[in-house]
mmCIF file of C-alpha atoms in Angstrom:
data_model
loop_
_atom_site.group_PDB
_atom_site.id
_atom_site.type_symbol
_atom_site.label_atom_id
_atom_site.label_comp_id
_atom_site.label_asym_id
_atom_site.label_seq_id
_atom_site.Cartn_x
_atom_site.Cartn_y
_atom_site.Cartn_z
ATOM 1 C CA MET A 1 17.795 8.552 -45.950
ATOM 2 C CA GLN A 2 20.577 7.494 -48.441
ATOM 3 C CA GLY A 3 21.201 4.188 -46.537
ATOM 4 C CA LEU A 4 17.454 3.374 -46.722
ATOM 5 C CA GLU A 5 17.532 4.536 -50.666
ATOM 6 C CA LYS A 6 20.449 2.011 -51.031
ATOM 7 C CA ARG A 7 18.912 -0.824 -49.233
ATOM 8 C CA LEU A 8 15.322 -0.404 -51.097
ATOM 9 C CA GLY A 9 17.164 0.097 -54.323
ATOM 10 C CA LEU A 10 14.947 3.266 -55.085
ATOM 11 C CA GLN A 11 15.651 7.009 -55.115
ATOM 12 C CA LEU A 12 13.065 8.352 -52.447
ATOM 13 C CA LEU A 13 14.173 12.066 -52.752
ATOM 14 C CA ALA A 14 14.683 14.410 -55.971
ATOM 15 C CA ARG A 15 17.423 16.736 -55.002
ATOM 16 C CA THR A 16 18.427 19.879 -56.784
ATOM 17 C CA THR A 17 20.865 22.643 -55.484
ATOM 18 C CA ARG A 18 17.763 24.552 -54.518
ATOM 19 C CA SER A 19 15.312 22.061 -53.275
ATOM 20 C CA VAL A 20 14.586 18.530 -51.950
ATOM 21 C CA SER A 21 11.166 16.954 -52.690
ATOM 22 C CA PRO A 22 10.112 13.410 -52.590
ATOM 23 C CA THR A 23 9.925 11.203 -55.494
ATOM 24 C CA VAL A 24 6.738 9.289 -56.342
ATOM 25 C CA ALA A 25 8.583 6.215 -54.579
ATOM 26 C CA GLY A 26 9.077 8.498 -51.367
ATOM 27 C CA THR A 27 5.458 9.792 -51.564
ATOM 28 C CA ALA A 28 4.061 6.143 -51.535
ATOM 29 C CA LEU A 29 6.559 5.331 -48.857
ATOM 30 C CA LEU A 30 5.636 8.002 -46.662
ATOM 31 C CA GLN A 31 1.785 7.401 -47.179
ATOM 32 C CA ASP A 32 2.352 3.778 -45.911
ATOM 33 C CA LEU A 33 4.640 4.454 -42.924
ATOM 34 C CA ALA A 34 2.369 7.584 -41.833
ATOM 35 C CA PRO A 35 -0.076 5.415 -39.536
ATOM 36 C CA ALA A 36 3.059 3.769 -37.983
ATOM 37 C CA LEU A 37 4.805 7.117 -37.376
ATOM 38 C CA GLU A 38 1.717 8.543 -35.950
ATOM 39 C CA ARG A 39 1.750 5.528 -33.310
ATOM 40 C CA ILE A 40 5.216 6.148 -32.635
ATOM 41 C CA GLU A 41 4.588 9.844 -32.111
ATOM 42 C CA ARG A 42 1.706 9.219 -29.789
ATOM 43 C CA SER A 43 3.691 6.465 -27.802
ATOM 44 C CA LEU A 44 6.474 8.994 -27.427
ATOM 45 C CA ALA A 45 4.310 11.555 -26.219
ATOM 46 C CA GLU A 46 2.690 9.106 -23.643
ATOM 47 C CA VAL A 47 6.174 8.504 -22.272
ATOM 48 C CA ARG A 48 6.848 12.254 -22.083
ATOM 49 C CA LYS A 49 3.492 12.753 -19.998
ATOM 50 C CA GLN A 50 4.569 9.854 -17.621
ATOM 51 C CA LYS A 51 7.838 11.893 -17.234
ATOM 52 C CA GLU A 52 6.065 14.932 -16.346
ATOM 53 C CA SER A 53 3.423 13.263 -14.208
ATOM 54 C CA PRO A 54 4.175 9.664 -12.668
ATOM 55 C CA THR A 55 1.393 7.219 -12.800
ATOM 56 C CA GLY A 56 1.270 3.695 -11.671
ATOM 57 C CA ARG A 57 1.405 1.598 -8.477
ATOM 58 C CA VAL A 58 3.849 1.805 -5.912
ATOM 59 C CA ARG A 59 4.180 -1.139 -3.185
ATOM 60 C CA LEU A 60 5.479 -0.019 0.260
ATOM 61 C CA ILE A 61 6.299 -1.932 3.173
ATOM 62 C CA ILE A 62 6.652 0.143 6.359
ATOM 63 C CA SER A 63 6.717 -0.550 10.220
ATOM 64 C CA ARG A 64 3.665 0.345 12.403
ATOM 65 C CA THR A 65 5.337 3.062 13.922
ATOM 66 C CA ALA A 66 6.801 4.611 10.952
ATOM 67 C CA ALA A 67 3.510 4.430 9.441
ATOM 68 C CA HIS A 68 2.087 6.891 12.023
ATOM 69 C CA MET A 69 5.255 8.791 12.465
ATOM 70 C CA VAL A 70 6.608 9.271 9.025
ATOM 71 C CA LEU A 71 3.914 8.163 6.510
ATOM 72 C CA LEU A 72 0.318 9.781 7.540
ATOM 73 C CA PRO A 73 1.601 13.196 8.193
ATOM 74 C CA LYS A 74 2.990 13.106 4.357
ATOM 75 C CA LEU A 75 0.151 11.108 2.880
ATOM 76 C CA ALA A 76 -2.450 13.892 2.236
ATOM 77 C CA GLN A 77 0.143 16.134 0.560
ATOM 78 C CA PHE A 78 1.648 12.655 -1.507
ATOM 79 C CA VAL A 79 -1.735 12.307 -2.689
ATOM 80 C CA ARG A 80 -2.552 15.827 -3.793
ATOM 81 C CA THR A 81 1.094 15.995 -5.759
ATOM 82 C CA TYR A 82 0.689 12.517 -6.973
ATOM 83 C CA PRO A 83 -3.083 11.876 -7.988
ATOM 84 C CA GLU A 84 -2.011 9.091 -10.362
ATOM 85 C CA ILE A 85 -0.097 7.142 -8.320
ATOM 86 C CA VAL A 86 -1.753 4.399 -6.103
ATOM 87 C CA LEU A 87 0.043 3.632 -2.822
ATOM 88 C CA GLU A 88 -0.141 0.100 -1.781
ATOM 89 C CA VAL A 89 0.995 0.105 1.796
ATOM 90 C CA THR A 90 1.710 -2.946 3.906
ATOM 91 C CA THR A 91 2.555 -2.302 7.681
ATOM 92 C CA SER A 92 4.726 -5.242 9.503
ATOM 93 C CA ASN A 93 7.210 -4.752 12.413
ATOM 94 C CA ASP A 94 9.176 -7.863 11.237
ATOM 95 C CA PRO A 95 12.253 -7.593 9.113
ATOM 96 C CA VAL A 96 11.317 -8.102 5.393
ATOM 97 C CA ASP A 97 13.255 -8.786 2.162
ATOM 98 C CA LEU A 98 12.097 -6.124 -0.205
ATOM 99 C CA VAL A 99 12.964 -7.956 -3.324
ATOM 100 C CA ALA A 100 11.379 -11.257 -2.329
ATOM 101 C CA GLY A 101 8.342 -9.359 -1.241
ATOM 102 C CA GLU A 102 8.166 -7.389 -4.640
ATOM 103 C CA TYR A 103 8.119 -4.060 -2.661
ATOM 104 C CA ASP A 104 9.172 -1.004 -4.600
ATOM 105 C CA ALA A 105 10.309 0.542 -1.289
ATOM 106 C CA GLY A 106 10.265 0.009 2.702
ATOM 107 C CA ILE A 107 10.874 2.193 5.609
ATOM 108 C CA GLN A 108 12.314 0.098 8.286
ATOM 109 C CA ILE A 109 14.379 0.624 11.327
ATOM 110 C CA GLY A 110 18.055 1.018 10.652
ATOM 111 C CA GLU A 111 19.254 -2.266 11.855
ATOM 112 C CA PHE A 112 16.748 -4.232 9.397
ATOM 113 C CA ILE A 113 18.036 -2.642 6.121
ATOM 114 C CA GLN A 114 19.837 -5.261 4.053
ATOM 115 C CA ARG A 115 23.308 -4.347 2.984
ATOM 116 C CA ASP A 116 22.363 -4.147 -0.719
ATOM 117 C CA MET A 117 19.722 -1.769 -0.608
ATOM 118 C CA ILE A 118 20.064 1.921 -1.023
ATOM 119 C CA ALA A 119 18.959 3.562 2.388
ATOM 120 C CA VAL A 120 17.578 7.207 2.544
ATOM 121 C CA ARG A 121 16.999 8.977 5.756
ATOM 122 C CA VAL A 122 13.172 9.875 6.336
ATOM 123 C CA SER A 123 13.266 10.788 9.823
ATOM 124 C CA GLN A 124 15.498 12.087 12.638
ATOM 125 C CA ASP A 125 17.053 9.308 14.937
ATOM 126 C CA MET A 126 14.538 7.556 17.317
ATOM 127 C CA ARG A 127 15.757 6.061 20.768
ATOM 128 C CA LEU A 128 13.935 3.062 22.193
ATOM 129 C CA ALA A 129 13.431 3.367 25.993
ATOM 130 C CA VAL A 130 12.205 0.815 28.489
ATOM 131 C CA VAL A 131 9.882 2.773 31.119
ATOM 132 C CA GLY A 132 8.253 0.930 34.278
ATOM 133 C CA SER A 133 7.269 2.296 37.827
ATOM 134 C CA PRO A 134 9.588 1.677 40.713
ATOM 135 C CA LYS A 135 7.294 -0.730 42.075
ATOM 136 C CA TYR A 136 7.470 -2.750 38.795
ATOM 137 C CA PHE A 137 11.420 -2.936 38.857
ATOM 138 C CA LYS A 138 11.532 -3.951 42.588
ATOM 139 C CA SER A 139 9.971 -7.330 41.232
ATOM 140 C CA HIS A 140 11.226 -7.462 37.766
ATOM 141 C CA PRO A 141 14.765 -6.969 36.440
ATOM 142 C CA ILE A 142 15.990 -4.020 34.848
ATOM 143 C CA PRO A 143 16.427 -4.942 30.893
ATOM 144 C CA GLY A 144 20.225 -4.567 30.104
ATOM 145 C CA HIS A 145 19.646 -4.359 26.215
ATOM 146 C CA HIS A 146 17.078 -4.310 23.568
ATOM 147 C CA GLU A 147 16.285 -7.704 21.819
ATOM 148 C CA THR A 148 15.334 -7.720 18.473
#
């Protein structure tokens, strides 16, 4: 407060050994600033509220398989826990650049995760398998590896 008093060239507080009270100038300044201080307090309360209860939109890109195996089983609980979040889900089996696509997060097969992304496991390992009847493989070659 003393720094403000020096900059304004006014005494805003009257001090004695037993009390501190605003001067006429201090009271006038406080009355002028009161609406701004109230707006600041409301803004801070809103920020605290958002910290307690997340709100907004989350854009998610996810493979079709992961949508069924990972997202759908958790979706009802997510909506109950975070009712103020709007989840925008796009499904795609193609590798996607999350940043260029303006997505907040993605659930992708490990081999499609870009090196500069932070990865968090959301399911157990999944193995791909090629299946077919013996009759089919008599007339078609058995694949040697998975092609992306």
